[in-house]
Coordinates of C-alpha atoms (C1' of nucleotides) in Angstrom, one line a residue:
Chain A
M1 CA 94.6 91.2 88.7
R2 CA 93.3 91.1 92.3
P3 CA 95.9 90.6 95.0
I4 CA 95.8 87.0 96.2
L5 CA 96.8 85.9 99.7
K6 CA 100.2 84.2 99.3
T7 CA 99.7 80.5 100.1
G8 CA 103.0 80.6 102.0
N9 CA 101.7 83.0 104.6
R10 CA 100.5 80.5 107.0
A11 CA 103.5 78.3 106.8
H12 CA 105.6 81.4 107.4
A13 CA 103.6 82.4 110.4
M14 CA 104.0 79.0 111.9
E15 CA 107.8 79.1 111.5
D16 CA 107.7 82.3 113.3
I17 CA 106.5 80.8 116.5
N18 CA 109.5 80.6 118.8
S19 CA 109.6 79.3 122.3
L20 CA 108.6 82.5 124.0
I21 CA 105.4 82.6 122.0
K22 CA 104.8 78.9 122.7
I23 CA 104.9 79.5 126.4
R24 CA 102.3 82.2 126.1
I25 CA 100.1 80.1 123.9
D26 CA 100.3 77.4 126.7
K27 CA 99.1 80.1 129.1
I28 CA 96.1 80.9 126.9
N29 CA 95.2 77.2 127.0
E30 CA 95.5 77.1 130.8
I31 CA 93.4 80.3 131.1
R32 CA 90.7 78.8 128.9
E33 CA 90.7 75.2 130.2
V34 CA 91.7 75.5 133.8
L35 CA 90.4 78.9 134.8
K36 CA 87.5 78.7 132.3
I37 CA 88.1 82.3 131.3
N38 CA 88.0 83.7 127.8
P39 CA 91.3 85.6 127.3
Y40 CA 89.7 87.6 124.4
P41 CA 86.4 89.0 125.8
Y42 CA 84.3 91.6 124.0
T43 CA 84.0 94.7 126.1
Y44 CA 85.2 96.3 129.3
N45 CA 83.7 99.4 131.0
A46 CA 86.5 101.4 132.6
S47 CA 85.4 104.1 135.0
H48 CA 88.7 106.1 134.6
I49 CA 91.9 106.5 132.7
S50 CA 95.2 106.8 134.5
S51 CA 95.5 110.6 134.3
E52 CA 92.0 111.0 135.7
I53 CA 92.8 108.8 138.7
I54 CA 95.9 111.0 139.4
D55 CA 94.0 114.2 138.9
D56 CA 91.1 113.1 141.2
Y57 CA 93.3 111.3 143.7
E58 CA 92.2 113.3 146.8
K59 CA 88.6 112.7 146.1
L60 CA 89.0 109.0 145.1
F61 CA 91.1 108.4 148.2
A62 CA 88.6 110.1 150.5
S63 CA 85.6 108.2 149.2
Q64 CA 87.4 104.9 148.7
E65 CA 85.1 104.2 145.8
T66 CA 86.0 101.5 143.4
V67 CA 87.5 102.5 140.1
S68 CA 88.3 100.5 137.1
L69 CA 90.7 101.0 134.3
A70 CA 92.0 99.0 131.3
G71 CA 95.4 99.1 129.8
R72 CA 98.5 97.2 128.6
V73 CA 100.8 95.6 131.2
M74 CA 104.2 97.3 130.9
A75 CA 105.9 95.9 134.0
V76 CA 105.4 93.2 136.5
R77 CA 107.2 93.3 139.8
D78 CA 106.3 90.1 141.6
M79 CA 107.3 89.6 145.3
G80 CA 105.7 86.3 146.0
K81 CA 102.4 87.1 147.8
A82 CA 102.3 90.6 146.5
A83 CA 103.1 92.2 143.2
F84 CA 102.9 95.5 141.4
L85 CA 101.8 95.9 137.8
S86 CA 102.3 99.0 135.7
I87 CA 99.6 99.4 133.1
L88 CA 99.6 101.9 130.3
D89 CA 96.4 103.5 128.9
R90 CA 95.4 106.6 127.0
G91 CA 96.1 108.7 130.1
G92 CA 99.5 107.3 130.9
R93 CA 100.7 104.8 133.4
M94 CA 99.1 103.5 136.6
Q95 CA 100.4 101.1 139.2
I96 CA 98.2 98.2 140.2
Y97 CA 98.8 96.5 143.5
I98 CA 98.1 92.7 143.5
S99 CA 97.8 90.7 146.7
N100 CA 96.1 87.4 147.3
K101 CA 94.5 89.1 150.3
N102 CA 92.5 91.4 148.0
L103 CA 91.8 89.1 145.1
N104 CA 89.7 86.0 145.0
E105 CA 91.5 82.7 144.1
Q106 CA 90.4 82.7 140.5
D107 CA 91.7 86.3 139.9
Y108 CA 94.9 85.6 141.7
K109 CA 95.5 82.5 139.5
L110 CA 94.8 84.7 136.5
F111 CA 97.4 87.2 137.7
E112 CA 100.0 84.4 137.6
K113 CA 99.3 84.0 133.9
I114 CA 99.7 87.7 133.1
D115 CA 102.7 88.7 131.1
M116 CA 104.1 92.1 130.0
G117 CA 102.2 93.2 127.0
D118 CA 98.9 91.7 128.0
I119 CA 95.9 94.0 128.1
I120 CA 94.0 93.7 131.3
G121 CA 91.2 95.4 133.3
A122 CA 91.6 96.1 137.0
R123 CA 89.1 97.3 139.6
G124 CA 89.9 98.5 143.1
V125 CA 90.3 101.4 145.4
V126 CA 92.9 104.1 145.1
K127 CA 95.6 104.6 147.7
K128 CA 99.2 105.7 147.9
T129 CA 101.8 103.1 148.6
K130 CA 104.5 103.5 151.3
V131 CA 106.7 105.3 148.8
G132 CA 103.8 107.7 147.9
E133 CA 102.8 106.3 144.5
I134 CA 99.2 106.5 143.6
T135 CA 98.1 102.9 143.1
V136 CA 94.9 101.0 142.4
F137 CA 94.7 98.2 144.9
A138 CA 93.1 95.5 142.8
S139 CA 90.1 93.6 144.0
E140 CA 89.3 92.3 140.6
L141 CA 91.3 91.5 137.5
T142 CA 90.1 90.8 134.0
M143 CA 92.1 89.5 131.1
L144 CA 91.1 91.6 128.1
T145 CA 93.7 90.4 125.6
K146 CA 96.4 87.9 126.0
S147 CA 99.5 89.0 124.0
I148 CA 101.6 86.2 122.7
R149 CA 104.4 88.2 121.1
P150 CA 106.9 89.6 123.6
L151 CA 107.5 93.3 123.7
P152 CA 111.0 94.8 123.7
V153 CA 111.7 95.5 127.4
V154 CA 112.4 99.2 127.8
K155 CA 113.0 100.4 131.3
E156 CA 113.4 103.9 132.7
K157 CA 114.6 105.4 135.9
D158 CA 114.9 109.1 136.8
G159 CA 114.3 110.1 133.2
V160 CA 117.1 107.8 132.0
T161 CA 115.9 105.1 129.5
F162 CA 117.5 101.7 129.4
D163 CA 117.6 99.3 126.6
L164 CA 115.6 101.6 124.3
F165 CA 114.0 99.9 121.3
S166 CA 116.5 101.7 119.1
D167 CA 116.8 99.8 115.9
K168 CA 115.1 102.3 113.5
E169 CA 114.4 99.6 110.9
L170 CA 112.5 97.5 113.4
R171 CA 110.8 100.6 114.8
Y172 CA 109.5 101.7 111.4
R173 CA 108.5 98.2 110.3
N174 CA 106.8 97.5 113.6
R175 CA 105.3 100.9 114.5
P176 CA 102.6 99.5 116.9
V177 CA 105.4 98.1 119.2
D178 CA 107.3 101.3 118.8
L179 CA 104.3 103.4 119.9
I180 CA 103.9 101.2 122.9
V181 CA 107.5 101.0 124.2
T182 CA 109.4 104.0 122.9
P183 CA 109.0 107.1 125.0
G184 CA 108.0 110.2 123.1
V185 CA 106.8 108.6 119.9
K186 CA 103.2 108.8 120.7
E187 CA 103.6 112.4 121.8
T188 CA 105.2 113.4 118.5
F189 CA 102.2 112.0 116.6
Q190 CA 99.8 113.6 119.1
K191 CA 101.5 116.9 118.3
R192 CA 101.1 116.2 114.6
L193 CA 97.4 115.8 115.0
M194 CA 97.2 119.0 117.1
I195 CA 99.1 120.9 114.4
I196 CA 96.7 119.7 111.7
K197 CA 93.6 120.3 113.8
N198 CA 94.8 123.9 114.6
I199 CA 95.5 124.8 111.0
K200 CA 92.1 123.5 109.9
G201 CA 90.5 125.4 112.7
I202 CA 92.1 128.7 111.7
L203 CA 91.0 128.1 108.0
D204 CA 87.5 127.1 109.0
G205 CA 87.3 130.3 111.1
K206 CA 88.1 132.3 108.0
N207 CA 85.4 130.6 106.0
F208 CA 87.6 128.4 103.9
L209 CA 85.9 125.2 102.9
E210 CA 87.7 121.9 103.2
V211 CA 87.3 120.0 100.0
E212 CA 88.4 116.7 98.5
T213 CA 89.6 116.4 94.9
P214 CA 90.8 113.4 92.9
I215 CA 93.9 111.5 93.9
L216 CA 93.6 109.3 90.8
Q217 CA 93.9 111.6 87.8
P218 CA 94.0 111.1 84.1
I219 CA 96.4 114.0 83.7
Y220 CA 98.7 115.2 86.5
G221 CA 100.0 118.7 87.1
G222 CA 100.5 121.6 89.5
A223 CA 104.2 120.7 90.2
A224 CA 107.2 119.3 88.4
A225 CA 107.7 115.7 89.6
S226 CA 107.5 112.1 88.4
P227 CA 104.1 110.6 89.1
F228 CA 103.2 107.1 90.2
T229 CA 101.1 105.5 87.5
T230 CA 98.3 103.0 87.8
H231 CA 95.7 101.4 85.7
H232 CA 91.9 101.3 85.8
N233 CA 90.8 97.9 84.6
A234 CA 87.2 98.6 83.6
L235 CA 88.0 101.8 81.7
D236 CA 91.3 100.3 80.5
I237 CA 93.1 103.6 81.0
Q238 CA 96.2 104.8 82.7
L239 CA 95.8 106.9 85.8
F240 CA 98.3 108.9 87.8
M241 CA 98.5 109.5 91.5
R242 CA 98.3 113.2 92.0
I243 CA 101.6 115.1 92.5
S244 CA 99.6 118.2 93.6
P245 CA 95.9 119.1 94.2
E246 CA 96.4 122.5 92.6
P247 CA 94.7 122.0 89.2
Y248 CA 91.5 120.6 90.7
L249 CA 91.3 123.2 93.5
K250 CA 91.5 126.0 90.9
R251 CA 88.6 124.4 89.0
L252 CA 86.7 124.8 92.3
I253 CA 87.6 128.5 92.5
V254 CA 86.3 128.8 88.9
G255 CA 83.2 127.0 90.1
G256 CA 82.5 129.6 92.7
F257 CA 84.0 128.0 95.8
D258 CA 86.1 131.1 96.4
R259 CA 87.9 130.0 99.6
V260 CA 89.0 126.4 99.5
Y261 CA 91.6 124.2 101.0
E262 CA 92.6 120.6 100.9
M263 CA 95.0 118.7 103.2
G264 CA 95.9 115.4 101.8
K265 CA 98.4 113.0 100.4
C266 CA 100.4 113.7 97.3
F267 CA 102.7 111.2 95.6
R268 CA 106.0 111.8 93.9
N269 CA 108.0 109.0 92.4
E270 CA 111.3 110.2 93.6
G271 CA 114.1 109.2 96.0
I272 CA 113.6 108.7 99.7
D273 CA 115.7 110.6 102.3
R274 CA 115.4 112.4 105.5
T275 CA 113.0 115.1 104.1
H276 CA 111.3 113.1 101.3
N277 CA 108.8 110.3 101.5
P278 CA 107.1 109.0 98.3
E279 CA 103.7 109.9 99.8
F280 CA 103.5 113.0 101.9
T281 CA 100.8 115.4 103.1
I282 CA 100.4 118.8 101.5
L283 CA 98.1 121.6 102.4
E284 CA 96.9 123.8 99.6
I285 CA 94.8 126.9 100.1
Y286 CA 93.2 129.1 97.4
Q287 CA 91.5 132.4 98.2
A288 CA 89.8 134.4 95.4
Y289 CA 90.3 138.1 95.2
A290 CA 93.6 137.8 97.1
D291 CA 97.2 138.0 95.9
Y292 CA 100.5 136.5 97.1
E293 CA 100.9 139.1 99.9
V294 CA 97.7 138.0 101.5
M295 CA 98.9 134.4 101.2
M296 CA 102.2 135.4 102.8
N297 CA 100.4 136.9 105.7
L298 CA 98.2 133.8 106.0
T299 CA 101.3 131.6 106.0
E300 CA 102.8 133.6 108.9
E301 CA 99.5 133.5 110.8
L302 CA 99.0 129.7 110.3
I303 CA 102.5 128.8 111.4
T304 CA 103.0 131.2 114.3
D305 CA 99.6 130.5 115.8
T306 CA 100.1 126.8 115.5
C307 CA 103.6 127.0 116.9
M308 CA 102.3 128.9 119.9
K309 CA 99.5 126.4 120.5
V310 CA 101.7 123.4 120.2
N311 CA 104.9 124.5 121.9
G312 CA 103.7 127.4 124.0
S313 CA 106.4 129.6 122.5
L314 CA 107.5 131.1 119.2
E315 CA 111.0 129.8 119.7
T316 CA 112.0 126.3 119.0
E317 CA 115.2 124.4 118.5
F318 CA 115.9 122.3 115.5
S319 CA 119.1 120.2 115.1
G320 CA 120.9 122.5 117.5
K321 CA 119.7 125.7 116.0
K322 CA 117.4 128.2 117.6
I323 CA 114.5 129.1 115.3
D324 CA 112.5 132.2 116.1
F325 CA 109.0 132.4 114.6
K326 CA 108.3 135.9 115.8
K327 CA 106.4 138.0 113.2
P328 CA 107.0 139.7 110.9
W329 CA 109.2 137.4 108.9
Q330 CA 111.7 138.9 106.6
R331 CA 110.7 139.2 102.9
L332 CA 113.5 139.2 100.5
K333 CA 113.5 139.3 96.7
M334 CA 115.4 136.4 95.2
A335 CA 117.8 138.8 93.4
D336 CA 118.5 140.6 96.7
A337 CA 119.0 137.3 98.5
L338 CA 121.6 136.4 95.9
K339 CA 123.3 139.8 96.5
E340 CA 123.2 139.4 100.3
F341 CA 124.2 135.7 100.6
A342 CA 126.3 135.1 97.5
G343 CA 127.6 138.5 96.6
M344 CA 126.1 138.3 93.1
D345 CA 124.4 141.2 91.3
I346 CA 122.3 138.9 89.1
E347 CA 120.6 141.8 87.2
S348 CA 123.9 143.2 86.0
M349 CA 125.2 139.8 84.9
S350 CA 125.1 138.6 81.3
D351 CA 123.8 135.2 80.3
D352 CA 127.3 134.1 79.7
E353 CA 128.4 135.1 83.2
I354 CA 125.5 133.5 84.8
E355 CA 126.0 130.2 82.9
K356 CA 129.7 130.2 83.8
K357 CA 128.9 130.9 87.5
L358 CA 126.4 128.1 87.6
K359 CA 128.8 125.6 86.0
S360 CA 131.6 126.6 88.3
H361 CA 129.3 125.6 91.2
G362 CA 128.5 122.3 89.6
G363 CA 124.9 123.3 88.6
E364 CA 123.1 122.9 85.3
V365 CA 119.8 123.6 83.7
K366 CA 118.0 120.5 82.5
G367 CA 117.6 120.6 78.8
G368 CA 119.8 123.6 78.2
Y369 CA 120.4 127.1 79.6
V370 CA 117.4 129.3 80.4
R371 CA 118.3 132.5 82.3
G372 CA 115.5 132.4 84.9
L373 CA 116.1 128.7 85.6
A374 CA 119.8 129.3 86.0
I375 CA 119.2 132.1 88.5
D376 CA 116.8 129.8 90.4
S377 CA 119.4 127.0 90.4
L378 CA 122.2 129.4 91.6
F379 CA 119.9 130.5 94.4
K380 CA 119.3 126.9 95.4
I381 CA 123.0 126.1 95.4
L382 CA 124.3 129.3 97.0
V383 CA 121.6 130.7 99.2
E384 CA 119.0 128.1 100.4
E385 CA 121.1 126.5 103.1
K386 CA 121.9 129.9 104.6
L387 CA 118.3 130.7 105.3
I388 CA 117.9 129.5 108.8
Q389 CA 115.3 131.9 110.3
P390 CA 111.9 132.1 108.6
V391 CA 112.2 134.2 105.5
F392 CA 110.0 134.7 102.5
I393 CA 111.9 134.6 99.3
T394 CA 109.9 136.5 96.6
H395 CA 110.0 137.4 93.0
H396 CA 111.4 134.3 91.4
P397 CA 112.2 134.5 87.7
V398 CA 109.1 134.0 85.5
E399 CA 110.5 130.9 83.9
T400 CA 110.3 128.9 87.2
T401 CA 106.6 128.2 87.0
P402 CA 103.9 128.6 84.4
L403 CA 101.1 128.9 87.0
C404 CA 102.0 132.2 88.6
K405 CA 101.3 135.8 87.5
P406 CA 104.3 138.0 86.6
D407 CA 104.7 141.0 88.8
F408 CA 103.2 144.1 87.1
S409 CA 106.1 146.3 88.1
D410 CA 108.7 144.0 86.5
E411 CA 107.5 141.2 84.3
R412 CA 110.8 139.3 84.5
Y413 CA 109.8 138.3 88.0
L414 CA 106.8 136.5 89.5
Q415 CA 104.4 137.4 92.3
R416 CA 105.6 134.3 94.0
F417 CA 107.0 133.5 97.4
E418 CA 108.7 130.5 99.1
L419 CA 109.1 130.2 102.8
F420 CA 112.5 128.9 103.9
I421 CA 113.3 127.8 107.5
N422 CA 116.5 126.0 108.4
G423 CA 117.6 125.9 104.8
T424 CA 114.6 124.0 103.5
E425 CA 111.4 125.1 101.7
F426 CA 108.2 125.0 103.8
A427 CA 105.7 126.8 101.7
N428 CA 105.2 128.1 98.2
G429 CA 102.6 130.7 97.1
Y430 CA 101.6 132.8 94.2
S431 CA 99.3 135.3 92.8
E432 CA 97.8 132.6 90.6
S433 CA 97.9 132.9 86.8
N434 CA 94.3 133.5 85.5
D435 CA 94.9 135.0 82.1
P436 CA 93.7 132.2 79.9
L437 CA 95.8 133.1 76.8
F438 CA 98.9 133.5 78.9
Q439 CA 98.1 130.3 80.8
R440 CA 97.6 128.3 77.6
K441 CA 100.9 129.6 76.3
T442 CA 103.0 128.9 79.4
L443 CA 101.5 125.4 80.0
Y444 CA 102.0 124.6 76.3
E445 CA 105.6 125.7 76.5
Q446 CA 106.1 123.7 79.7
S447 CA 104.6 120.6 78.0
L448 CA 107.2 121.0 75.2
R449 CA 109.9 120.6 77.8
R450 CA 108.9 117.0 78.4
D451 CA 111.4 115.9 75.8
I452 CA 114.2 117.4 77.8
D453 CA 112.8 117.3 81.3
D454 CA 110.9 114.2 82.3
E455 CA 109.4 116.0 85.3
A456 CA 107.5 118.5 83.2
P457 CA 103.8 117.7 83.3
P458 CA 101.8 117.2 80.2
M459 CA 99.3 119.7 78.7
D460 CA 95.9 119.7 80.5
E461 CA 93.3 120.9 78.1
N462 CA 90.5 120.5 80.5
F463 CA 92.2 122.7 83.1
I464 CA 92.9 125.4 80.5
Q465 CA 89.2 125.4 79.6
A466 CA 88.4 126.0 83.3
I467 CA 90.7 129.0 83.3
E468 CA 89.1 130.2 80.0
T469 CA 85.8 130.1 81.8
G470 CA 87.3 132.7 84.1
M471 CA 89.1 132.3 87.4
P472 CA 88.9 135.4 89.6
P473 CA 92.2 136.9 90.8
T474 CA 93.4 134.3 93.3
G475 CA 96.1 133.8 95.8
G476 CA 97.4 130.3 96.3
L477 CA 99.5 128.7 99.0
G478 CA 101.0 125.2 99.5
I479 CA 102.5 124.1 102.8
G480 CA 104.4 120.8 103.3
I481 CA 102.7 119.5 106.4
D482 CA 105.2 116.7 107.2
R483 CA 108.1 119.2 107.2
L484 CA 106.1 121.7 109.3
V485 CA 105.5 118.9 111.8
M486 CA 109.2 118.2 111.8
I487 CA 110.2 121.7 112.6
L488 CA 107.5 122.1 115.3
T489 CA 108.4 118.8 117.0
G490 CA 112.2 118.9 116.5
E491 CA 112.2 115.6 114.5
V492 CA 115.0 115.6 112.0
S493 CA 113.7 112.7 109.8
I494 CA 110.4 112.7 108.0
R495 CA 110.0 109.0 109.0
D496 CA 109.6 110.1 112.6
V497 CA 106.5 112.2 111.8
L498 CA 104.9 109.5 109.6
F499 CA 103.2 106.6 111.3
F500 CA 104.2 104.2 108.5
P501 CA 107.0 105.6 106.3
T502 CA 107.6 103.9 103.0
M503 CA 110.1 101.0 103.5
K504 CA 111.5 98.5 101.1
P505 CA 110.0 95.1 101.8
E506 CA 112.3 92.9 103.9
Chain B
rG1 C1' 122.8 107.1 92.1
rA2 C1' 127.9 107.4 95.2
rG3 C1' 130.5 106.8 99.7
rG4 C1' 130.8 105.4 105.0
rC5 C1' 128.8 102.4 108.9
rG6 C1' 125.7 98.5 110.7
rC7 C1' 123.1 93.5 110.7
rU8 C1' 125.2 88.1 116.7
rA9 C1' 119.3 85.3 121.8
rG10 C1' 112.6 88.3 122.0
rC11 C1' 115.2 93.5 123.1
rU12 C1' 120.0 96.2 124.0
rC13 C1' 124.8 95.0 123.1
rA14 C1' 129.9 92.3 123.9
rG15 C1' 133.1 88.8 121.5
rU16 C1' 135.8 85.3 118.4
rC17 C1' 144.3 87.9 116.1
rG18 C1' 139.9 81.8 111.9
rG19 C1' 138.6 76.3 116.0
rU20 C1' 130.3 77.1 115.2
rA21 C1' 129.6 82.4 121.0
rG22 C1' 128.7 85.6 125.8
rA23 C1' 126.3 89.6 129.2
rG24 C1' 122.1 92.5 131.0
rC25 C1' 117.0 92.6 130.5
rA26 C1' 112.9 89.4 128.9
rA27 C1' 111.4 83.8 129.5
rC28 C1' 111.3 79.4 132.6
rU29 C1' 111.9 77.0 138.0
rG30 C1' 112.5 78.3 143.1
rC31 C1' 112.6 82.2 147.3
rC32 C1' 110.4 86.8 148.8
rU33 C1' 103.4 90.6 151.4
rU34 C1' 104.7 98.1 149.5
rU35 C1' 107.9 97.3 144.8
rU36 C1' 109.2 100.7 140.9
rA37 C1' 115.7 99.6 135.9
rA38 C1' 112.6 95.4 142.6
rG39 C1' 116.1 91.7 144.5
rC40 C1' 118.5 86.6 145.3
rA41 C1' 119.6 81.5 143.3
rG42 C1' 119.3 78.2 139.3
rU43 C1' 117.8 76.7 134.0
rG44 C1' 116.8 77.0 128.9
rG45 C1' 117.3 79.9 124.6
rG46 C1' 121.4 81.3 118.5
rU47 C1' 120.7 79.5 110.3
rC48 C1' 126.2 85.0 114.4
rC49 C1' 121.5 88.8 107.4
rA50 C1' 122.0 85.5 102.7
rG51 C1' 125.0 83.2 98.9
rG52 C1' 129.8 82.2 97.0
rG53 C1' 135.3 82.0 97.7
rU54 C1' 139.9 81.1 100.5
rU55 C1' 140.9 77.3 104.4
rC56 C1' 141.6 71.0 107.4
rG57 C1' 137.9 74.4 109.5
rA58 C1' 134.4 80.8 108.3
rU59 C1' 129.9 83.9 112.6
rU60 C1' 135.1 86.0 112.1
rC61 C1' 139.1 87.0 106.2
rC62 C1' 137.7 88.1 100.8
rC63 C1' 133.7 88.8 97.0
rU64 C1' 128.6 89.4 95.6
rG65 C1' 123.7 90.3 97.2
rG66 C1' 119.7 92.0 100.8
rC67 C1' 117.9 95.4 104.3
rG68 C1' 118.8 99.7 107.4
rC69 C1' 121.1 104.2 109.2
rC70 C1' 124.3 108.5 108.1
rU71 C1' 126.5 111.9 104.5
rC72 C1' 126.4 113.6 99.5
rA73 C1' 123.7 113.9 94.8
rC74 C1' 118.7 114.3 92.9
rC75 C1' 114.1 116.8 94.5
rA76 C1' 109.0 123.5 92.2

RNA sequence: GAGGCGCUAGCUCAGUCGGUAGAGCAACUGCCUUUUAAGCAGUGGGUCCAGGGUUCGAUUCCCUGGCGCCUCACCA
């Protein structure tokens, strides 16, 4: 079934028109009919953006050349025969001086129809006002887009913001307005883009290839999570939204792309909270002939380099805690972490003791006791939240994942690491499993758990066949990009680093 | 999934011990030729989230529901 435009849309839109909007529509009509101006023209050539005018002020003032710029009107201070506009463009804010002495009659009449929120073009010379603010003294005004929906009025003086657009629900549901009026929001997203660009730059510099793999998959895997399901009409088959790009990236390693990465959306059909959004961005990297130690070093490099580029320092603050990214980060075996933070010598404990301990802390293993899963669960309950500074937890019990190689020195544990910062997981990496017989066995066993654990993925025969073809020894790494952006920008909620977080319909 | 809190004008918020409501900003009308949270005077603007109950009367009290935020649980 194709989505059909609801017939009620138009009626609803009409209802929505309140008196403030009506007044602005009247102004559009006057602009069109009286001033004979199109309030929605097609182009405008601006010579400068705000920041360039400020940077080049001395030169522009000396030459008194005419500059032009385009932006959104954020404030109108009208004093009768003179007025000041603040307009906002890509480079920031610029003040425009309006006077009927400098403007022709038509443009002055147009000025009288300008509201906060309109997008205009202004041409004029650059001077400082009496109070020393760099200002474009307008000799020509152009209406570029008449806005009919009023913006929230946010004011600011001496760094103090007044009447902030603070209703989070409205902000997330109406992000364009939020981006326009809420200080700092745009900057957070600019930082997000810088972080992503920097990480890709480092990887590109190391000859990793950025690839794209299917988001719609007939069989999902690579993590334990509930998928979103969808349906392909022509093939009449069920498809799943990927929960991880891992299985396809490994197929590419088998195919000879021996350094690949993908940064993209994954989808998990789980609850929503401060650190979880149903769709989120993951970075996965695979490097042939490398092991988990190489991937740990790469993790350190990616994050410290990016932190330095974005924040100019390796120290940041996150919800009141100082985080120090200085290398090298501590590396701690999970068993040792349990010893250090929970006072438990897990290796000397019997299954009975472990199970009791887990129960006493309100934990359980889905589908019945398994020693390794119980240890992992104890770690989560007792240790995770205590890991504030960056630390690699290594050597998880073999039962925690079927996709990782056991450590040759002690096969009860994996060559795996997870990076924890501020009590949450940021990265996860392995020496990837490439023994086809072992892989078939562990994935089969995992698929059997589906009866008792609805998050266990199904058997993926096609993937096993790829591993049977022969995957070189490979190190793999996954980093949660949204959470990384959170810690590097100091945002406590994932919704504040996503342009459009998932919301229930109103 | 559980608990707490919130939802009143375009925005930010008061308020009504139950008698259908107010401020600031925004808007509108005046005044004002260097302002910057511009200022001064005046005017208009509300399904008080929705539904039900109690009541002569509910925006207010009670119940149910919706949406959001926070905390917890869940979460490779």
